[in-house]
Short mmCIF file of C-alpha atoms and ligand atoms in Angstrom, two decimals:
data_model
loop_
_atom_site.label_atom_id
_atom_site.label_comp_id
_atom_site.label_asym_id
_atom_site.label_seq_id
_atom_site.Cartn_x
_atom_site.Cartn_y
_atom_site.Cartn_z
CA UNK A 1 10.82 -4.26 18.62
CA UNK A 2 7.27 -3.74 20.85
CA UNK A 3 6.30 -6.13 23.05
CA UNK A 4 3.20 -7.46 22.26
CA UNK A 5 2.68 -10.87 24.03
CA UNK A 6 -0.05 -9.85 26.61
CA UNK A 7 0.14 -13.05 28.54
CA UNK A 8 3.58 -13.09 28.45
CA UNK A 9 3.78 -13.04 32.74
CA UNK A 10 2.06 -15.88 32.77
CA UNK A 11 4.20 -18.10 30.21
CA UNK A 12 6.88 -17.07 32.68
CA UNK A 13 8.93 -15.41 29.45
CA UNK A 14 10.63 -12.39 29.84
CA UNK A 15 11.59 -9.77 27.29
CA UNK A 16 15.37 -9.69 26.97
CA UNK A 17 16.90 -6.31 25.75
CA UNK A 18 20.45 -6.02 23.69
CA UNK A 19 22.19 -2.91 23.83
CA UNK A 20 22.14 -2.58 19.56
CA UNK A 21 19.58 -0.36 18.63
CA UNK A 22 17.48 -0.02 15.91
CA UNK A 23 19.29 3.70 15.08
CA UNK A 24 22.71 1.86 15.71
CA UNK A 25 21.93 -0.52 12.92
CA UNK A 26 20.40 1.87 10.45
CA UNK A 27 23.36 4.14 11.11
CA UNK A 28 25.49 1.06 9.72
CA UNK A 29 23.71 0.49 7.08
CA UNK A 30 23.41 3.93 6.01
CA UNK A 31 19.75 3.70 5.46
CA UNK A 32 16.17 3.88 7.30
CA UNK A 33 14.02 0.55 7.84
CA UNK A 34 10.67 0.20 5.74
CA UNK A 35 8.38 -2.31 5.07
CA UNK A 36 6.80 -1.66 1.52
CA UNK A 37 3.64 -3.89 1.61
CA UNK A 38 1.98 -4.27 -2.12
CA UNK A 39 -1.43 -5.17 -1.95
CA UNK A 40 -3.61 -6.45 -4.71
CA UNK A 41 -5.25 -9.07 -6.50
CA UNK A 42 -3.50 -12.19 -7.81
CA UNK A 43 -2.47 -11.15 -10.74
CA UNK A 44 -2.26 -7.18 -10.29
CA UNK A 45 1.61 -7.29 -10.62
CA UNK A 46 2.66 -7.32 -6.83
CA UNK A 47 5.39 -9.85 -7.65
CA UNK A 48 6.44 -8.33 -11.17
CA UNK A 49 7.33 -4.87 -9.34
CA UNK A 50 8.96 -6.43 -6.13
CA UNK A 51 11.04 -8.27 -8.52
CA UNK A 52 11.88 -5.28 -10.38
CA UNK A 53 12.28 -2.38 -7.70
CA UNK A 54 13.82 -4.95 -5.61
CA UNK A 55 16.90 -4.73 -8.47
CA UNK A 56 17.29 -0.86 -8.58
CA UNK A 57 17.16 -0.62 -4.90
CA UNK A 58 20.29 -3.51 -5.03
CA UNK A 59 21.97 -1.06 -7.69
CA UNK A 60 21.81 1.78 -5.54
CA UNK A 61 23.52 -0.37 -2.57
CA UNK A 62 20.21 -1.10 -0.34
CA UNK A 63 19.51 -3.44 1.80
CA UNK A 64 16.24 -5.01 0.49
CA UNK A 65 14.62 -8.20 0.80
CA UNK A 66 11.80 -9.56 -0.85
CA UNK A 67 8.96 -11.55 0.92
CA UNK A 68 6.44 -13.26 -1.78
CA UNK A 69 2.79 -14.62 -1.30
CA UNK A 70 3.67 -17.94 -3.30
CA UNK A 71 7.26 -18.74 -1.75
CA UNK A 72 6.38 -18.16 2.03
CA UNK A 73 3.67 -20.17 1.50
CA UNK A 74 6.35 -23.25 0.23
CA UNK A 75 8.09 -22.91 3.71
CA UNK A 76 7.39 -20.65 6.75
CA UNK A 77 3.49 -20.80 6.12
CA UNK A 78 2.90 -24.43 4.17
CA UNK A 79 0.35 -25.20 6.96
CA UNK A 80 -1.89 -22.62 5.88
CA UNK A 81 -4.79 -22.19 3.20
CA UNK A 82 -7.08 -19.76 2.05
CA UNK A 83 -10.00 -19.40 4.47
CA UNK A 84 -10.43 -16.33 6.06
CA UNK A 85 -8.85 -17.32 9.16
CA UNK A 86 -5.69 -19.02 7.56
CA UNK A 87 -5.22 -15.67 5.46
CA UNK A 88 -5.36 -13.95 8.67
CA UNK A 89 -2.87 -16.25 10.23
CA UNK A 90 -0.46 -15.74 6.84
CA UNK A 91 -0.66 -12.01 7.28
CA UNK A 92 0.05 -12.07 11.00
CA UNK A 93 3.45 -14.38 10.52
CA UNK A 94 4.17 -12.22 7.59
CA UNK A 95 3.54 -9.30 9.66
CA UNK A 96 6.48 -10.45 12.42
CA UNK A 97 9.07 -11.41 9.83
CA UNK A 98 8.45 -8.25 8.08
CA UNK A 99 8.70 -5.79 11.24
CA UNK A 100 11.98 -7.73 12.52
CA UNK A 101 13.81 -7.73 8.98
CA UNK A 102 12.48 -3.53 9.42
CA UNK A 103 14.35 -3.82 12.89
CA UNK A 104 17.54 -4.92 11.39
CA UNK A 105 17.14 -1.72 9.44
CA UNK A 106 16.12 -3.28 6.21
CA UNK A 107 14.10 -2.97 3.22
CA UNK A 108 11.26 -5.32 2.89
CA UNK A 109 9.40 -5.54 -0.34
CA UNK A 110 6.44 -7.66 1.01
CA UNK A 111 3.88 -9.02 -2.06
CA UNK A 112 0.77 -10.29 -0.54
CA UNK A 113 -2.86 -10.04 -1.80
CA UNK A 114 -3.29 -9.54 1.95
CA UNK A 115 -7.15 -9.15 1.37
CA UNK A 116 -8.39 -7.57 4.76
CA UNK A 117 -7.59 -4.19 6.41
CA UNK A 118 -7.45 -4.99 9.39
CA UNK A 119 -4.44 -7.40 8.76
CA UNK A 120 -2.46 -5.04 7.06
CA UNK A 121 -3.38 -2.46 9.59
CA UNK A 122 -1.92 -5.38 12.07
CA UNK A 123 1.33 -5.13 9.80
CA UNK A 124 1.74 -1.20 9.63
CA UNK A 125 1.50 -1.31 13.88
CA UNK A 126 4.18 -3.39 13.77
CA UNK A 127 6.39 -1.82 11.55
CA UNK A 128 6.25 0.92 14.26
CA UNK A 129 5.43 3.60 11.15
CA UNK A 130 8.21 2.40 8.74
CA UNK A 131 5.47 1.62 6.50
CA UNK A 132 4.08 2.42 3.04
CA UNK A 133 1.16 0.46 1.94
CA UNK A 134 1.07 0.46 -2.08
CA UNK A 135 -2.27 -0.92 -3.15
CA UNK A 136 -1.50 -2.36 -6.75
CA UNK A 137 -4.54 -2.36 -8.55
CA UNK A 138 -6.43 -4.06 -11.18
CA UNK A 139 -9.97 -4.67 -11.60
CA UNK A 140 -10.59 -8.53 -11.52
CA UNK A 141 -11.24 -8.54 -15.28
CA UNK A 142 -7.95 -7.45 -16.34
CA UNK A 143 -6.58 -9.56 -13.76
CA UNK A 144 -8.50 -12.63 -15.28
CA UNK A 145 -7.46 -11.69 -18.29
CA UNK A 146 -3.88 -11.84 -17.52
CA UNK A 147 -4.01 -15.31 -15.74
CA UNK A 148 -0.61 -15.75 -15.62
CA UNK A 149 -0.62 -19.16 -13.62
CA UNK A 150 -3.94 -20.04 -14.96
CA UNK A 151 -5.53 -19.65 -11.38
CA UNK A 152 -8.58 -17.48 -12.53
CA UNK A 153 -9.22 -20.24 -15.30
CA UNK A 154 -9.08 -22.70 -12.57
CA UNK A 155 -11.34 -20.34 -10.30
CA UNK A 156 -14.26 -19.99 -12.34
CA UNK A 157 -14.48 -23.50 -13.22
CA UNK A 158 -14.51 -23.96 -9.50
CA UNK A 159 -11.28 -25.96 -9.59
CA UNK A 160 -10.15 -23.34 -6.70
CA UNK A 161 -12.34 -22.57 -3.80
CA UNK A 162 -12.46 -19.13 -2.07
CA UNK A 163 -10.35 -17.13 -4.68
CA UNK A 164 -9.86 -13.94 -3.93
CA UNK A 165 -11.71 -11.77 -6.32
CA UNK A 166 -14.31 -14.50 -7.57
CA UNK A 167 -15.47 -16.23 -4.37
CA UNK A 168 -13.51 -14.31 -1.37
CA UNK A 169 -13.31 -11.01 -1.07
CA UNK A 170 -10.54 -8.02 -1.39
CA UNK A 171 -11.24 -5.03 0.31
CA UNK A 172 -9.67 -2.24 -0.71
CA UNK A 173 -7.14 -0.10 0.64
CA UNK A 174 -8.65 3.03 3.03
CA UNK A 175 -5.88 5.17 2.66
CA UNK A 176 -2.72 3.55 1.14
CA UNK A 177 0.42 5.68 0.82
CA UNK A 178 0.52 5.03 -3.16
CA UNK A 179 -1.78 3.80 -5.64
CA UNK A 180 -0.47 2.00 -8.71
CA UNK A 181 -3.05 1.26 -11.63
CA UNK A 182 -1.36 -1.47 -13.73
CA UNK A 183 -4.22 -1.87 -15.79
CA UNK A 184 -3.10 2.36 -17.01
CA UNK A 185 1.00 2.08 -16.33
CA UNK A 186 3.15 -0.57 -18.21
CA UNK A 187 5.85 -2.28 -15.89
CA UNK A 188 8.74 0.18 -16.22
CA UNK A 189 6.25 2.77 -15.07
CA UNK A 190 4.89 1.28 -12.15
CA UNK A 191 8.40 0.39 -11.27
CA UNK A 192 9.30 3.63 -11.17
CA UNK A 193 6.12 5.11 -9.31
CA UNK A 194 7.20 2.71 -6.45
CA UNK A 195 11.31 3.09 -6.64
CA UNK A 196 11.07 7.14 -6.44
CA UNK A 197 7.98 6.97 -3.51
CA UNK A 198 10.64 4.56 -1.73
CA UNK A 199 13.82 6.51 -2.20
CA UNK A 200 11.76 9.92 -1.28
CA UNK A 201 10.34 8.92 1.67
N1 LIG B 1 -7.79 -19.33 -3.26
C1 LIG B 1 -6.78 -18.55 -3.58
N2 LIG B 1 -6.93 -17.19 -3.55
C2 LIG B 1 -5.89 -16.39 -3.87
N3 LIG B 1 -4.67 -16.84 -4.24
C3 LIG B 1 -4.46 -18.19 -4.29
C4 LIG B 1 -5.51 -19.07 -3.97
N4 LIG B 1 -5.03 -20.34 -4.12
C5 LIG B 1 -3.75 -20.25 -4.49
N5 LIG B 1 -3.40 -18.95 -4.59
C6 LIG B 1 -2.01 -18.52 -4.89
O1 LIG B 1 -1.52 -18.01 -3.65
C7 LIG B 1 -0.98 -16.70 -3.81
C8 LIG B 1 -1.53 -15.74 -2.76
O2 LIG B 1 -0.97 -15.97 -1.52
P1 LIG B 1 -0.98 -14.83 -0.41
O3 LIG B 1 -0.23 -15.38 0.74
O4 LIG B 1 -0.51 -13.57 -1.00
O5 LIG B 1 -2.54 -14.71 -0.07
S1 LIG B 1 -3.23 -13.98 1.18
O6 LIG B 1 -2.52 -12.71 1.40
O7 LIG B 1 -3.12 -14.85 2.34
O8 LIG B 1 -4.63 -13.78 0.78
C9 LIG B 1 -1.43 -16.21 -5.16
O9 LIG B 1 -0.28 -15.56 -5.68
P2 LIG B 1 -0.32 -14.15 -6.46
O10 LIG B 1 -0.92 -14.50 -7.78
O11 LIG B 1 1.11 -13.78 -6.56
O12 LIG B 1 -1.11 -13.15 -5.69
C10 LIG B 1 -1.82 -17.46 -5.93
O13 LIG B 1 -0.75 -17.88 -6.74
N1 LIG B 2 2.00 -2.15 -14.88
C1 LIG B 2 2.23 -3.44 -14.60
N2 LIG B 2 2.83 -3.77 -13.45
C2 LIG B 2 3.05 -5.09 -13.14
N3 LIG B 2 2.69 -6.13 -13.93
C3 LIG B 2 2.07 -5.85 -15.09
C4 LIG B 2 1.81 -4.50 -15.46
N4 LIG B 2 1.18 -4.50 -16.68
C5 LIG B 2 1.07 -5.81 -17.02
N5 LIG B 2 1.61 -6.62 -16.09
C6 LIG B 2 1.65 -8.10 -16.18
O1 LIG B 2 0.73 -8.64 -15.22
C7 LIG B 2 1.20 -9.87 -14.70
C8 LIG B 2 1.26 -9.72 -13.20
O2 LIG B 2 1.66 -10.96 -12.62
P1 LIG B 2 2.30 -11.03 -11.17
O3 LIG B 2 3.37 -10.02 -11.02
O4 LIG B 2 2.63 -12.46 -10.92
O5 LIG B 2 1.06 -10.57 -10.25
P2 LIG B 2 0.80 -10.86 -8.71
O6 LIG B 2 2.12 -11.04 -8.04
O7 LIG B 2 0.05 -9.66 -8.22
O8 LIG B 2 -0.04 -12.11 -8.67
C9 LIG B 2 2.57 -10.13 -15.34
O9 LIG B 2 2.40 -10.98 -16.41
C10 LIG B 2 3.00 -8.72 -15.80
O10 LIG B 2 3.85 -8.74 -16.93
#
C-alpha cells in the first residue's frame, strides 16, 4: 500500500510496515490483485455484469468481491449525495477500499457510474496498476428506456436533482482498457467480453 497522507508528520502518525507482502499473499491465493472498475450510466448494466462475472470468477475458485454504487451508499458512504463534490468524495472512499481489498490480493468488481476522470484516474493510482477500467456504455436513451428503478422517470419530471445523464454530467472514458456496448451485446455477451479480458490479463 503507498503512502499518501502528505501531512502525515504533522498528525504525528507514522506508517507501520508488516512483514506480509502483497506477492506473499497473492502467492497464497494463487492469483494476481485487480480492481475491475465498470463505469457507466445508471442503467448501462454495471451491476447486471458484476453480478454475473462475479459468479464465473467464484466457479473458477477466485477471490472476488463485489463493491456496488447503491449498497455502499446504504453503509460506508450514507453521508453522501450527488453533487459534484459528494461524488468525488464517494469515488475517493471507494477508491481506498478498492486498492486495499487489491492489496489482500483480491478481485474487486467495483460498479460505479463514477462520472469524472479524474476520480477514476484517482482510483487506477491507487490500485498501483492492477487496474482495468471497463467503460459500460449506453447512450442515455437506451438507458432511459430501460429505467429499471424508475430513476430516469423520476429525473425528467425533476423528482431527482443532478442525475447523471439528464442534469449532471458523465464524461467519458479517455482510454479505458475495454469497452462494452450493451445497447449492441445481450448480457451473456457482455459477460463474457469482461470474464475472458479478466482471466487474460
Ligand atoms: N442523482 C443521481 N444520479 C445518479 N444516480 C443516482 C442519483 N440519485 C440516486 N442514484 C442512484 O445511485 C446510484 C449511483 O451511485 P454511485 O455511487 O455509483 O454514483 S457516483 O459514482 O457517485 O456518481 C445509481 O445506481 P445505478 O443505477 O446502479 O448506477 C442510482 O440508483
Ligand atoms: N448487454 C447488457 N449488459 C447488461 N445489462 C443489460 C444488457 N442488455 C440489457 N441489459 C439490461 O439493462 C439493465 C441494466 O441495469 P443495471 O445492471 O442495474 O445497470 P446499472 O448497474 O448500470 O445501473 C438490466 O435490466 C439488464 O437486464
Amino acid at each position: 500500500m503507498q503512502k499518501t497522507e502528505e501531512n502525515a508528520e504533522d498528525k504525528n502518525i507514522v506508517w507501520h510496515e508488516g512483514d506480509i507482502t502483497y506477492e506473499d499473499r497473492c502467492k497464497n491465493l494463487d492469483q494476481q490483485g485487480k480492481v475491475v472498475w465498470l463505469t457507466g450510466l445508471s442503467g448501462s448494466g454495471k451491476s447486471t455484469i458484476a453480478v454475473e462475472v462475479e459468479k464465473e470468477l467464484l466457479k473458477r475458485g477466485k477471490a472476488v468481491y463485489r463493491l456496488d454504487g447503491d449498497n455502499i451508499r446504504h453503509g460506508l458512504n450514507s453521508d453522501l449525495g450527488f453533487s459534484a463534490e459528494d461524488r468525488d468524495e464517494n469515488i475517493r472512499r471507494i477508491a481506498e477500499v478498492a486498492a486495499l481489498f487489491r492489496e489482500a490480493g483480491m478481485i474487486v468488481l467495483a460498479s460505479f457510474i463514477s462520472p469524472y476522470q479524474e476520480m477514476r484516474d484517482f482510483a487506477r493510482e491507487r490500485a498501483e496498476g492492477d487496474f482495468i477500467e471497463i467503460h459500460v456504455k449506453a447512450d442515455v436513451e437506451t438507458c432511459a428506456s430501460r429505467d429499471p428503478k424508475g430513476l430516469y422517470e423520476k429525473a425528467k419530471k425533476g423528482e431527482i436533482k443532478n442525475f447523471t445523464g439528464v442534469s449532471a454530467p458523465y464524461e467519458e472514458p479517455e482510454d479505458p482498457e475495454l469497452v462494452i456496448d450493451t445497447a449492441e451485446l445481450s448480457v451473456e455477451e457482455s459477460v463474457e467480453k469482461v470474464l475472458n479480458y479478466i482471466l487474460e490479463n
